[in-house]
Amino acid sequence: MRRHLVPAPDDAVWPAGVRPVELSAQNAPAVHQLLMLGREYGGGRAPDYATWLDAFETDPEFDQALCFVVEDAQGVVAVVQCWTSAFIRNLVVHPRAHRQGLGLALLNQAFSAFRQRGEGHVDLKVMESNLGARRLYERAGMQYIQRHELEPR
């Protein structure tokens, strides 16, 4: 799916009780744990913690400034990790915070960051069977640009 960045994306509107924070050494384990939880609920992939963390130092696609984290009173509750190539790699909202607007707010934050970087669009991949994610991406103004058949396992 793709979201063109003209017109400008909406501002991120954060629900009450949450706050965006930077990815840090303190919250990185919880962020990775949430990414792993996301694999169970909707797909996506995240390597083991050490590999994931090391990639921020060694992989040019990884940039801490493009890993947007949200916390609530219980800790890390949502994350969207993007690649420098204007690609949304993973978006996960903890089940305790579903249907509160965090996913849309994170997408708008990512769209704005890429627009500030001079990108014309942002892409992502989503499984056809992940209806909740597809609806969210459609609400965020993303459009289907290409579909692939799954290869048999």
PDB file of C-alpha atoms in Angstrom, residues 3 8 13 29 34 47 59-60 63 69 86-87 89 97 103 106 108 112 129 140 149 152:
ATOM      1  CA  ARG A   3       0.326   6.946   0.975  1.00  0.00           C
ATOM      2  CA  ALA A   8       0.128  16.907   3.850  1.00  0.00           C
ATOM      3  CA  VAL A  13      -3.697  13.172  17.612  1.00  0.00           C
ATOM      4  CA  PRO A  29      13.646  -4.193  25.306  1.00  0.00           C
ATOM      5  CA  LEU A  34       5.948  -5.499  21.492  1.00  0.00           C
ATOM      6  CA  PRO A  47      14.768 -10.557  14.372  1.00  0.00           C
ATOM      7  CA  ASP A  59      22.050  -1.228   8.693  1.00  0.00           C
ATOM      8  CA  PRO A  60      21.514   2.009   6.723  1.00  0.00           C
ATOM      9  CA  ASP A  63      17.302   4.925  11.982  1.00  0.00           C
ATOM     10  CA  VAL A  69       7.234   4.737  20.362  1.00  0.00           C
ATOM     11  CA  ALA A  86      10.148   5.518   3.257  1.00  0.00           C
ATOM     12  CA  PHE A  87       8.811   2.096   4.155  1.00  0.00           C
ATOM     13  CA  ARG A  89       8.340  -2.051   8.441  1.00  0.00           C
ATOM     14  CA  ALA A  97      -4.882  -0.198  23.631  1.00  0.00           C
ATOM     15  CA  GLY A 103      -2.385   3.258  15.052  1.00  0.00           C
ATOM     16  CA  LEU A 106       1.478   6.684  14.678  1.00  0.00           C
ATOM     17  CA  ASN A 108       0.356  10.268  10.754  1.00  0.00           C
ATOM     18  CA  SER A 112       4.884  13.725   8.649  1.00  0.00           C
ATOM     19  CA  SER A 129      -6.141 -11.570   5.731  1.00  0.00           C
ATOM     20  CA  ALA A 140      -4.980   6.787   6.858  1.00  0.00           C
ATOM     21  CA  GLU A 149      -0.042 -14.144  -4.320  1.00  0.00           C
ATOM     22  CA  PRO A 152       2.918 -22.033  -0.703  1.00  0.00           C
TER      23      PRO A 152
END
